Short mmCIF file of C-alpha atoms in Angstrom, two decimals:
data_model
loop_
_atom_site.label_atom_id
_atom_site.label_comp_id
_atom_site.label_asym_id
_atom_site.label_seq_id
_atom_site.Cartn_x
_atom_site.Cartn_y
_atom_site.Cartn_z
CA UNK A 366 159.35 43.01 7.39
CA UNK A 367 161.67 40.05 6.85
CA UNK A 368 162.59 40.97 3.28
CA UNK A 369 163.67 43.99 1.26
CA UNK A 370 162.55 42.40 -2.04
CA UNK A 371 159.56 44.38 -3.31
CA UNK A 372 158.22 41.54 -5.45
CA UNK A 373 158.12 39.18 -2.43
CA UNK A 374 156.48 41.93 -0.35
CA UNK A 375 153.73 42.41 -2.98
CA UNK A 376 153.07 38.66 -3.23
CA UNK A 377 152.80 38.32 0.55
CA UNK A 378 150.54 41.40 0.81
CA UNK A 379 148.27 39.93 -1.88
CA UNK A 380 148.09 36.55 -0.13
CA UNK A 381 147.33 38.23 3.19
CA UNK A 382 144.48 40.20 1.64
CA UNK A 383 143.02 36.89 0.32
CA UNK A 384 143.28 35.38 3.79
CA UNK A 385 141.60 38.42 5.34
CA UNK A 386 138.75 38.45 2.85
CA UNK A 387 138.20 34.71 3.39
CA UNK A 388 138.15 35.26 7.15
CA UNK A 389 135.62 38.07 6.67
CA UNK A 390 133.39 35.78 4.58
CA UNK A 391 133.69 33.03 7.18
CA UNK A 392 132.83 35.51 9.92
CA UNK A 393 129.69 36.62 8.04
CA UNK A 394 128.64 33.00 7.42
CA UNK A 395 129.17 32.18 11.10
CA UNK A 396 127.18 35.25 12.07
CA UNK A 397 124.33 34.02 9.86
CA UNK A 398 124.65 30.55 11.46
CA UNK A 399 124.76 31.84 15.00
CA UNK A 400 121.90 34.16 14.26
CA UNK A 401 119.60 31.63 12.64
CA UNK A 402 118.02 31.36 16.05
CA UNK A 403 114.98 29.60 14.62
CA UNK A 404 117.10 26.43 14.26
CA UNK A 405 116.85 26.06 18.01
CA UNK A 406 113.37 27.49 18.51
CA UNK A 407 110.50 25.18 19.41
CA UNK A 408 107.94 23.91 16.89
CA UNK A 409 104.86 24.86 18.88
CA UNK A 410 101.95 26.62 17.15
CA UNK A 411 101.68 29.54 19.56
CA UNK A 412 103.95 32.53 19.06
CA UNK A 413 106.87 33.07 21.42
CA UNK A 414 109.49 35.75 20.89
CA UNK A 415 112.69 33.98 19.78
CA UNK A 416 115.54 33.64 22.29
CA UNK A 417 119.27 33.84 21.55
CA UNK A 418 121.15 30.51 21.78
CA UNK A 419 124.92 30.11 21.45
CA UNK A 420 126.81 27.81 19.10
CA UNK A 421 129.27 25.35 20.66
CA UNK A 422 133.03 25.86 20.47
CA UNK A 423 134.62 23.41 18.04
CA UNK A 424 137.89 21.60 18.76
CA UNK A 425 140.47 19.56 16.85
CA UNK A 426 141.09 15.86 17.44
CA UNK A 427 143.81 15.14 19.98
CA UNK A 428 146.15 12.12 20.04
CA UNK A 429 147.31 11.53 23.61
CA UNK A 430 148.56 7.96 23.21
CA UNK A 431 152.30 8.62 22.86
CA UNK A 432 152.67 11.56 25.32
CA UNK A 433 150.76 9.77 28.10
CA UNK A 434 152.52 6.42 27.58
CA UNK A 435 155.88 8.21 27.70
CA UNK A 436 154.91 10.05 30.87
CA UNK A 437 153.76 6.83 32.56
CA UNK A 438 157.13 5.22 31.75
CA UNK A 439 159.24 8.20 32.81
CA UNK A 440 157.31 9.46 35.83
CA UNK A 441 155.56 6.40 37.24
CA UNK A 442 158.16 3.82 36.22
CA UNK A 443 155.41 1.60 34.75
CA UNK A 444 155.11 0.04 31.30
CA UNK A 445 153.22 2.67 29.27
CA UNK A 446 151.86 -0.07 26.96
CA UNK A 447 149.89 -1.56 29.87
CA UNK A 448 147.77 1.63 30.05
CA UNK A 449 146.81 1.87 26.36
CA UNK A 450 143.23 0.76 27.11
CA UNK A 451 142.72 3.60 29.62
CA UNK A 452 144.31 6.22 27.33
CA UNK A 453 142.10 5.11 24.40
CA UNK A 454 139.01 5.21 26.61
CA UNK A 455 139.85 8.80 27.59
CA UNK A 456 140.38 9.77 23.92
CA UNK A 457 137.02 8.20 22.97
CA UNK A 458 135.30 10.23 25.68
CA UNK A 459 136.93 13.41 24.32
CA UNK A 460 135.84 12.52 20.78
CA UNK A 461 132.23 11.97 21.95
CA UNK A 462 132.07 15.28 23.84
CA UNK A 463 132.91 17.19 20.63
CA UNK A 464 129.33 16.58 19.39
CA UNK A 465 127.00 16.29 22.39
CA UNK A 466 123.27 15.81 21.86
CA UNK A 467 121.11 18.84 22.71
CA UNK A 468 119.55 17.35 25.83
CA UNK A 469 120.29 16.14 29.36
CA UNK A 470 122.47 13.27 28.02
CA UNK A 471 124.66 15.77 26.13
CA UNK A 472 125.11 17.84 29.29
CA UNK A 473 126.06 14.74 31.28
CA UNK A 474 128.65 13.81 28.66
CA UNK A 475 130.29 17.25 28.88
CA UNK A 476 130.20 17.13 32.70
CA UNK A 477 131.73 13.64 32.70
CA UNK A 478 134.60 14.80 30.48
CA UNK A 479 135.09 17.94 32.59
CA UNK A 480 135.32 15.82 35.75
CA UNK A 481 137.79 13.41 34.09
CA UNK A 482 140.04 16.40 33.31
CA UNK A 483 140.56 16.84 37.06
CA UNK A 484 142.14 13.37 37.21
CA UNK A 485 144.10 13.90 33.98
CA UNK A 486 145.48 17.16 35.39
CA UNK A 487 146.53 15.55 38.69
CA UNK A 488 148.09 12.50 37.02
CA UNK A 489 149.86 13.92 33.97
CA UNK A 490 150.38 17.68 34.20
CA UNK A 491 153.27 18.52 36.56
CA UNK A 492 153.60 22.22 37.52
CA UNK A 493 157.13 22.49 36.12
CA UNK A 494 157.12 20.46 32.91
CA UNK A 495 155.07 20.60 29.71
CA UNK A 496 153.83 17.48 27.93
CA UNK A 497 154.10 19.24 24.59
CA UNK A 498 150.36 18.79 23.93
CA UNK A 499 148.44 21.72 22.43
CA UNK A 500 144.68 22.11 22.94
CA UNK A 501 143.07 23.72 19.86
CA UNK A 502 139.65 25.38 20.13
CA UNK A 503 137.71 27.72 17.83
CA UNK A 504 135.90 30.86 18.98
CA UNK A 505 132.16 30.16 19.17
CA UNK A 506 131.18 33.45 17.47
CA UNK A 507 133.97 34.16 14.99
CA UNK A 508 135.51 30.73 14.37
CA UNK A 509 138.99 32.16 15.00
CA UNK A 510 141.31 29.35 16.21
CA UNK A 511 143.31 29.52 19.46
CA UNK A 512 145.60 27.05 21.14
CA UNK A 513 147.30 26.66 24.50
CA UNK A 514 149.34 24.05 26.32
CA UNK A 515 147.54 24.72 29.58
CA UNK A 516 144.89 22.16 30.47
CA UNK A 517 142.92 25.08 31.97
CA UNK A 518 142.09 26.17 28.38
CA UNK A 519 140.59 22.73 27.68
CA UNK A 520 138.61 22.85 30.95
CA UNK A 521 137.39 26.39 30.31
CA UNK A 522 136.30 25.55 26.74
CA UNK A 523 134.32 22.52 27.95
CA UNK A 524 132.69 24.67 30.62
CA UNK A 525 131.81 27.26 27.95
CA UNK A 526 130.14 24.48 25.92
CA UNK A 527 128.14 23.39 28.98
CA UNK A 528 126.79 26.97 29.16
CA UNK A 529 126.19 27.11 25.39
CA UNK A 530 124.33 23.77 25.45
CA UNK A 531 122.05 25.08 28.21
CA UNK A 532 121.24 28.13 26.01
CA UNK A 533 120.22 25.81 23.17
CA UNK A 534 118.07 23.68 25.48
CA UNK A 535 116.44 26.84 26.89
CA UNK A 536 115.72 28.23 23.41
CA UNK A 537 114.09 24.95 22.28
CA UNK A 538 111.47 24.77 25.05
CA UNK A 539 107.79 25.25 24.25
CA UNK A 540 107.18 28.46 26.20
CA UNK A 541 103.44 28.39 25.57
CA UNK A 542 103.06 25.97 28.49
CA UNK A 543 103.99 26.30 32.15
CA UNK A 544 106.31 23.22 32.25
CA UNK A 545 108.11 24.49 29.11
CA UNK A 546 108.56 27.93 30.67
CA UNK A 547 109.93 26.49 33.90
CA UNK A 548 112.40 24.37 31.93
CA UNK A 549 113.50 27.38 29.88
CA UNK A 550 113.99 29.43 33.07
CA UNK A 551 116.04 26.61 34.60
CA UNK A 552 118.19 26.19 31.48
CA UNK A 553 118.96 29.92 31.07
CA UNK A 554 119.76 30.24 34.81
CA UNK A 555 122.19 27.33 34.54
CA UNK A 556 123.74 28.85 31.39
CA UNK A 557 124.26 32.10 33.31
CA UNK A 558 125.83 30.06 36.13
CA UNK A 559 128.27 28.29 33.79
CA UNK A 560 129.42 31.56 32.16
CA UNK A 561 129.70 33.26 35.56
CA UNK A 562 131.74 30.35 36.98
CA UNK A 563 134.02 30.54 33.94
CA UNK A 564 134.47 34.30 34.39
CA UNK A 565 135.38 33.91 38.07
CA UNK A 566 137.66 30.85 37.81
CA UNK A 567 139.41 30.98 34.45
CA UNK A 568 141.35 34.04 33.35
CA UNK A 569 143.77 34.71 30.45
CA UNK A 570 141.88 32.56 27.95
CA UNK A 571 143.31 33.19 24.47
CA UNK A 572 139.91 33.39 22.72
CA UNK A 573 137.58 36.38 22.77
CA UNK A 574 134.43 34.44 23.64
CA UNK A 575 136.02 33.56 27.00
CA UNK A 576 137.26 37.08 27.85
CA UNK A 577 135.82 38.67 31.00
CA UNK A 578 133.96 41.31 28.93
CA UNK A 579 132.26 38.70 26.70
CA UNK A 580 131.34 36.42 29.62
CA UNK A 581 129.91 39.36 31.53
CA UNK A 582 127.75 40.16 28.50
CA UNK A 583 126.62 36.52 28.20
CA UNK A 584 125.67 36.30 31.89
CA UNK A 585 123.56 39.47 31.53
CA UNK A 586 121.96 38.18 28.33
CA UNK A 587 120.95 34.91 30.03
CA UNK A 588 119.55 36.79 33.05
CA UNK A 589 117.48 38.94 30.67
CA UNK A 590 116.14 35.83 28.88
CA UNK A 591 115.14 34.39 32.28
CA UNK A 592 113.36 37.67 33.11
CA UNK A 593 111.49 37.50 29.80
CA UNK A 594 110.35 33.93 30.61
CA UNK A 595 109.16 35.15 34.04
CA UNK A 596 107.02 37.79 32.27
CA UNK A 597 105.58 35.10 29.95
CA UNK A 598 104.85 32.94 33.00
CA UNK A 599 102.91 35.84 34.57
CA UNK A 600 100.80 36.28 31.43
CA UNK A 601 99.95 32.56 31.53
CA UNK A 602 99.10 32.55 35.25
CA UNK A 603 97.14 35.81 35.37
CA UNK A 604 94.13 34.80 33.36
CA UNK A 605 91.91 36.95 35.61
CA UNK A 606 91.86 40.50 34.27
CA UNK A 607 91.72 42.60 37.40
CA UNK A 608 93.36 45.93 38.10
CA UNK A 609 96.16 44.63 40.36
CA UNK A 610 97.10 41.73 38.03
CA UNK A 611 97.50 44.16 35.14
CA UNK A 612 99.62 46.53 37.22
CA UNK A 613 101.81 43.53 38.07
CA UNK A 614 102.16 42.67 34.35
CA UNK A 615 103.16 46.26 33.60
CA UNK A 616 105.82 46.08 36.37
CA UNK A 617 107.15 42.78 34.98
CA UNK A 618 107.32 44.13 31.40
CA UNK A 619 109.19 47.22 32.68
CA UNK A 620 111.64 44.90 34.46
CA UNK A 621 112.29 42.96 31.23
CA UNK A 622 112.90 46.27 29.43
CA UNK A 623 115.28 47.30 32.23
CA UNK A 624 117.46 44.14 31.99
CA UNK A 625 117.54 44.16 28.17
CA UNK A 626 118.64 47.83 28.22
CA UNK A 627 121.55 46.77 30.44
CA UNK A 628 122.46 43.97 28.02
CA UNK A 629 122.30 46.43 25.11
CA UNK A 630 124.64 48.81 26.93
CA UNK A 631 127.05 45.92 27.62
CA UNK A 632 126.95 44.81 23.98
CA UNK A 633 127.82 48.28 22.71
CA UNK A 634 130.92 48.69 24.91
CA UNK A 635 134.28 48.96 23.16
CA UNK A 636 135.65 45.47 23.87
CA UNK A 637 132.43 43.73 22.89
CA UNK A 638 130.89 45.91 20.18
CA UNK A 639 132.86 44.69 17.13
CA UNK A 640 132.67 41.12 18.27
CA UNK A 641 128.98 40.47 19.03
CA UNK A 642 126.84 39.67 15.94
CA UNK A 643 124.87 42.73 14.81
CA UNK A 644 121.70 40.61 14.85
CA UNK A 645 122.15 39.95 18.60
CA UNK A 646 122.64 43.62 19.44
CA UNK A 647 119.61 44.53 17.31
CA UNK A 648 117.46 41.76 18.81
CA UNK A 649 118.27 42.94 22.34
CA UNK A 650 117.55 46.56 21.41
CA UNK A 651 114.24 45.56 19.78
CA UNK A 652 113.24 43.62 22.90
CA UNK A 653 114.00 46.52 25.25
CA UNK A 654 111.73 48.84 23.18
CA UNK A 655 109.07 46.13 22.76
CA UNK A 656 108.81 45.45 26.51
CA UNK A 657 108.75 49.15 27.33
CA UNK A 658 105.78 49.42 24.98
CA UNK A 659 104.10 46.46 26.71
CA UNK A 660 104.57 48.03 30.16
CA UNK A 661 102.68 51.14 28.99
CA UNK A 662 100.05 49.01 27.25
CA UNK A 663 99.27 47.03 30.42
CA UNK A 664 99.19 50.26 32.44
CA UNK A 665 96.57 51.64 30.02
CA UNK A 666 94.51 48.42 30.15
CA UNK A 667 94.58 48.45 33.96
CA UNK A 668 93.24 52.02 33.98
CA UNK A 669 90.68 51.78 31.16
CA UNK A 670 89.29 48.25 31.16
CA UNK A 671 88.32 47.75 34.77
CA UNK A 672 85.55 49.49 36.72
CA UNK A 673 86.59 52.40 38.96
CA UNK A 674 87.76 51.30 42.40
CA UNK A 675 85.00 50.62 44.92
CA UNK A 676 85.33 52.02 48.45
CA UNK A 677 86.41 48.59 49.73
CA UNK A 678 89.17 48.23 47.11
CA UNK A 679 90.31 51.84 47.19
CA UNK A 680 93.03 51.65 49.85
CA UNK A 681 94.56 48.48 48.31
CA UNK A 682 94.51 49.99 44.81
CA UNK A 683 95.93 53.25 46.10
CA UNK A 684 98.79 51.43 47.85
CA UNK A 685 99.65 49.54 44.64
CA UNK A 686 99.36 52.63 42.44
CA UNK A 687 101.50 54.88 44.66
CA UNK A 688 104.55 52.73 43.79
CA UNK A 689 103.54 52.13 40.18
CA UNK A 690 105.21 55.00 38.32
CA UNK A 691 108.81 56.16 38.40
CA UNK A 692 107.51 59.72 38.94
CA UNK A 693 103.95 60.62 39.96
CA UNK A 694 101.66 61.52 37.02
CA UNK A 695 100.46 65.12 36.84
CA UNK A 696 96.82 65.87 37.55
CA UNK A 697 94.41 65.05 40.36
CA UNK A 698 95.22 63.13 43.54
CA UNK A 699 95.44 59.35 43.42
CA UNK A 700 92.15 58.89 45.20
CA UNK A 701 90.29 61.04 42.67
CA UNK A 702 92.12 59.45 39.75
CA UNK A 703 91.25 55.90 40.81
CA UNK A 704 87.56 56.71 41.31
CA UNK A 705 86.99 58.94 38.28
CA UNK A 706 86.61 56.96 35.02
CA UNK A 707 87.34 60.06 32.90
CA UNK A 708 90.64 60.76 34.68
CA UNK A 709 91.58 57.09 34.33
CA UNK A 710 90.83 57.26 30.59
CA UNK A 711 93.01 60.36 30.19
CA UNK A 712 96.03 58.76 31.87
CA UNK A 713 95.39 55.48 30.04
CA UNK A 714 95.38 57.35 26.74
CA UNK A 715 98.77 58.93 27.60
CA UNK A 716 100.17 55.48 28.35
CA UNK A 717 98.84 54.11 25.04
CA UNK A 718 100.35 57.01 23.13
CA UNK A 719 103.74 56.14 24.63
CA UNK A 720 103.18 52.42 23.97
CA UNK A 721 102.48 53.08 20.26
CA UNK A 722 105.63 55.25 19.96
CA UNK A 723 107.74 52.48 21.49
CA UNK A 724 106.12 49.76 19.31
CA UNK A 725 106.99 51.84 16.24
CA UNK A 726 110.56 52.31 17.47
CA UNK A 727 110.92 48.53 18.02
CA UNK A 728 109.68 47.89 14.46
CA UNK A 729 112.03 50.55 13.02
CA UNK A 730 115.10 49.03 14.74
CA UNK A 731 113.99 45.54 13.68
CA UNK A 732 113.89 46.71 10.04
CA UNK A 733 117.56 47.79 10.18
CA UNK A 734 118.88 44.23 10.46
CA UNK A 735 118.80 41.97 7.39
CA UNK A 736 118.95 38.77 9.47
CA UNK A 737 116.10 39.78 11.79
CA UNK A 738 113.94 40.85 8.82
CA UNK A 739 114.00 37.20 7.73
CA UNK A 740 112.56 36.15 11.11
CA UNK A 741 108.81 36.08 10.52
CA UNK A 742 108.02 35.14 14.14
CA UNK A 743 109.55 38.32 15.54
CA UNK A 744 107.89 40.44 12.86
CA UNK A 745 104.53 38.85 13.75
CA UNK A 746 104.91 39.46 17.50
CA UNK A 747 105.87 43.12 16.99
CA UNK A 748 103.08 43.93 14.57
CA UNK A 749 100.46 42.09 16.65
CA UNK A 750 101.40 44.11 19.76
CA UNK A 751 101.42 47.34 17.74
CA UNK A 752 97.97 46.69 16.23
CA UNK A 753 96.57 45.76 19.64
CA UNK A 754 97.71 49.09 21.12
CA UNK A 755 96.38 51.03 18.11
CA UNK A 756 92.94 49.44 18.30
CA UNK A 757 92.77 50.10 22.05
CA UNK A 758 93.72 53.73 21.42
CA UNK A 759 91.01 54.23 18.82
CA UNK A 760 88.51 52.53 21.17
CA UNK A 761 89.13 55.00 24.04
CA UNK A 762 89.78 58.07 21.87
CA UNK A 763 86.72 60.38 21.83
CA UNK A 764 86.07 62.82 19.00
CA UNK A 765 85.29 65.57 21.51
CA UNK A 766 88.67 65.18 23.30
CA UNK A 767 90.11 68.68 23.32
CA UNK A 768 92.77 68.07 25.95
CA UNK A 769 96.39 67.62 24.90
CA UNK A 770 97.38 64.02 25.71
CA UNK A 771 100.08 64.36 28.36
CA UNK A 772 103.35 62.47 28.67
CA UNK A 773 102.84 59.35 30.77
CA UNK A 774 105.62 58.65 33.30
CA UNK A 775 107.50 55.34 32.98
CA UNK A 776 106.53 52.30 35.04
CA UNK A 777 108.67 51.16 37.96
CA UNK A 778 110.53 47.92 37.02
CA UNK A 779 109.56 45.23 39.54
CA UNK A 780 109.46 41.42 39.50
CA UNK A 781 108.03 38.75 41.78
CA UNK A 782 110.69 36.20 40.68
CA UNK A 783 114.29 37.40 40.62
CA UNK A 784 116.52 35.36 38.26
CA UNK A 785 119.11 33.14 39.97
CA UNK A 786 122.57 32.48 38.62
CA UNK A 787 122.89 28.71 39.17
CA UNK A 788 126.50 27.53 39.33
CA UNK A 789 127.25 24.17 37.70
CA UNK A 790 126.85 21.18 40.01
CA UNK A 791 129.72 18.96 38.86
CA UNK A 792 129.14 16.41 41.61
CA UNK A 793 125.84 15.33 39.99
CA UNK A 794 127.83 13.34 37.41
CA UNK A 795 129.93 10.74 39.22
CA UNK A 796 133.10 9.56 37.48
CA UNK A 797 135.83 7.10 38.43
CA UNK A 798 139.45 7.90 37.74
CA UNK A 799 140.34 6.09 34.49
CA UNK A 800 143.97 5.83 35.66
CA UNK A 801 143.00 4.35 39.02
CA UNK A 802 145.61 1.55 38.56
CA UNK A 803 148.47 4.04 38.94
CA UNK A 804 147.61 4.21 42.67
CA UNK A 805 146.02 6.68 45.12
CA UNK A 806 146.29 10.29 43.93
CA UNK A 807 147.52 11.48 47.35
CA UNK A 808 150.89 9.91 46.47
CA UNK A 809 150.85 8.92 42.77
CA UNK A 810 150.36 12.28 41.14
CA UNK A 811 152.23 14.41 38.61
CA UNK A 812 153.41 16.89 41.25
CA UNK A 813 155.06 14.25 43.51
CA UNK A 814 158.46 12.78 42.68
CA UNK A 815 159.88 9.52 44.05
CA UNK A 816 162.91 7.28 43.60
CA UNK A 817 162.40 4.18 41.44
CA UNK A 818 160.64 1.36 43.34
CA UNK A 819 162.95 -0.91 45.35
CA UNK A 820 162.34 -4.61 45.82
CA UNK A 821 163.58 -5.74 49.26
CA UNK A 822 163.76 -9.31 50.65
CA UNK A 823 163.13 -9.56 54.42
CA UNK A 824 163.42 -12.51 56.82
CA UNK A 825 161.32 -12.52 59.99
CA UNK A 826 163.52 -11.96 63.13
CA UNK A 827 162.73 -11.90 66.85
CA UNK A 828 161.07 -8.50 66.46
CA UNK A 829 159.15 -9.56 63.37
CA UNK A 830 160.37 -7.67 60.28
CA UNK A 831 161.70 -4.75 62.31
CA UNK A 832 159.21 -2.00 61.31
CA UNK A 833 155.83 -0.57 62.28
CA UNK A 834 153.12 0.47 59.83
CA UNK A 835 150.36 3.11 59.71
CA UNK A 836 147.78 4.54 57.29
CA UNK A 837 145.86 3.12 54.35
CA UNK A 838 146.16 3.19 50.56
CA UNK A 839 149.16 3.16 50.42
CA UNK A 840 150.43 1.89 53.81
CA UNK A 841 153.36 3.83 55.23
CA UNK A 842 156.38 2.59 57.25
CA UNK A 843 155.91 4.56 60.49
CA UNK A 844 159.10 3.47 62.26
CA UNK A 845 162.19 1.28 61.65
CA UNK A 846 163.72 -0.61 64.62
CA UNK A 847 167.53 -0.02 64.71
CA UNK A 848 169.48 -3.20 64.06
CA UNK A 849 166.37 -5.03 62.75
CA UNK A 850 166.25 -6.70 59.34
CA UNK A 851 164.25 -3.78 57.82
CA UNK A 852 166.98 -1.32 58.89
CA UNK A 853 169.68 -3.61 57.42
CA UNK A 854 167.78 -3.83 54.12
CA UNK A 855 167.81 0.01 53.93
CA UNK A 856 164.12 0.67 54.59
CA UNK A 857 163.38 4.13 56.01
CA UNK A 858 160.59 5.77 57.97
CA UNK A 859 158.15 7.38 55.47
CA UNK A 860 158.61 4.73 52.74
CA UNK A 861 155.37 3.53 51.11
CA UNK A 862 154.70 -0.17 50.62
CA UNK A 863 153.46 -0.77 47.06
CA UNK A 864 153.67 -4.59 46.86
CA UNK A 865 154.01 -7.69 49.03
CA UNK A 866 155.27 -10.87 47.29
CA UNK A 867 154.31 -9.44 43.91
CA UNK A 868 150.75 -8.48 44.97
CA UNK A 869 149.98 -4.80 44.28
CA UNK A 870 149.25 -3.02 47.59
CA UNK A 871 148.88 0.60 46.49
CA UNK A 872 145.17 0.60 47.31
CA UNK A 873 145.37 -1.89 50.23
CA UNK A 874 144.13 -1.08 53.72
CA UNK A 875 146.42 -1.35 56.78
CA UNK A 876 144.85 -4.65 57.97
CA UNK A 877 145.24 -6.25 54.51
CA UNK A 878 148.99 -5.50 54.36
CA UNK A 879 149.51 -6.76 57.94
CA UNK A 880 147.66 -9.98 57.01
CA UNK A 881 149.85 -10.49 53.90
CA UNK A 882 153.02 -10.03 55.98
CA UNK A 883 151.79 -12.39 58.71
CA UNK A 884 150.98 -15.14 56.25
CA UNK A 885 154.56 -15.41 54.96
CA UNK A 886 156.56 -18.55 55.80
CA UNK A 887 160.21 -19.16 56.60
CA UNK A 888 161.35 -18.23 53.10
CA UNK A 889 160.67 -14.59 54.10
CA UNK A 890 158.88 -11.89 52.12
CA UNK A 891 159.64 -9.61 49.18
CA UNK A 892 158.23 -6.13 49.52
CA UNK A 893 158.24 -3.25 47.03
CA UNK A 894 158.68 0.26 48.45
CA UNK A 895 158.98 3.81 47.11
CA UNK A 896 160.48 6.86 48.82
CA UNK A 897 159.00 10.29 48.05
#
């Protein structure tokens, strides 16, 4: 648009098309990377369905030495050079948090940096002036770069990485054991908490992965992965194969299907659809079909594998079964159904028929995605479940069955352990303000302004130095006696004492300052004060 020269226009158009095709290639490579979920999966022998972890956001190096030194000189009236050690320590912490380890230590590092940003914000980012620093971060799914001057973007990106790191820790757990499952549940709940906290506290982020729509999708995805772990936990705990335990498993599987269907809906909405990797959307769709199939399979097993209800069990079984289906199955009354093996077999067969249809649908959807086809684990899980339902069907199918197998109603989604969204607990990682030497934040912050420090020489008179003091760190001049030496030297009520005879008093308690003043001799005392 800036030129009327056709040759220039053609050249620019050609260059732009190169850039676009390179971006497309990069996007596909990143999608492959983000979708190679097996990188993060555990190495245990037993088969667990893979979970979806997130890649971390990348960031550029940042040199803060000059801007912070300049700000210390201009705003605090201190020698910037004297704070080089602190600035370098902060920059080293930022450098380290770019590549955290995938464990508790990595999380602590990110939390420590996040907490330090609170101090950095209070010390160096005034509401009215920009430091001219840009924070550069790359989108975790597309690699598209974004930058902002606002420190909130840096904070939000670190918080996003805390969530992403939890997803990786969750996906790496050995879910074949109870401790591994509990750790996975905890990690995914904390990931959901981090993304939810980000959604509620940081808006207007320039990158898509931190938009409200994306974060909403990520929270739902994490909740679904927790629900899946809860189902796996139930299968581990319910070794006894009784009627009620199997009904419970069917309820849990239906609940997993329910939450994954919601995630799938969220992933196919306009703002998210073109952005989420196709392999994620497919994986979520496959899981919703797979768990629906499992809910019908466990319903069939409950009906066909156990003995008919005895008179003693009948009322308990009836109570459980009355709330089992979304709509009541056609046919005889519950009481008859539960006590008649043939009726139980008929309904069980209908459930298996539906299970097999859903297994086949899960396998069909799985086959549509090139990346998922490479995942042998998922393929194995789906075909094992399918074969198990088929062999059960052929076991209960009688040659003389002349009845048309009916349509089994769906199972009511229900869970005994509702996922929690656990907000980040930043206070668990204690940090000390690196720029502590600048003085207490209540006074020495970026938002406060004060006149340059005055050095005043006072001689003790009849009324002492002619002022009263109150407060701690820093001590405040509460009152100035008219005609006293403090009044003559120009001290005012509300001035803060920052030094006595060259000793820094910014952090001193009231009693310490009084003691320093008392111990002065006839030569008088030199005090440093600032006025806000």
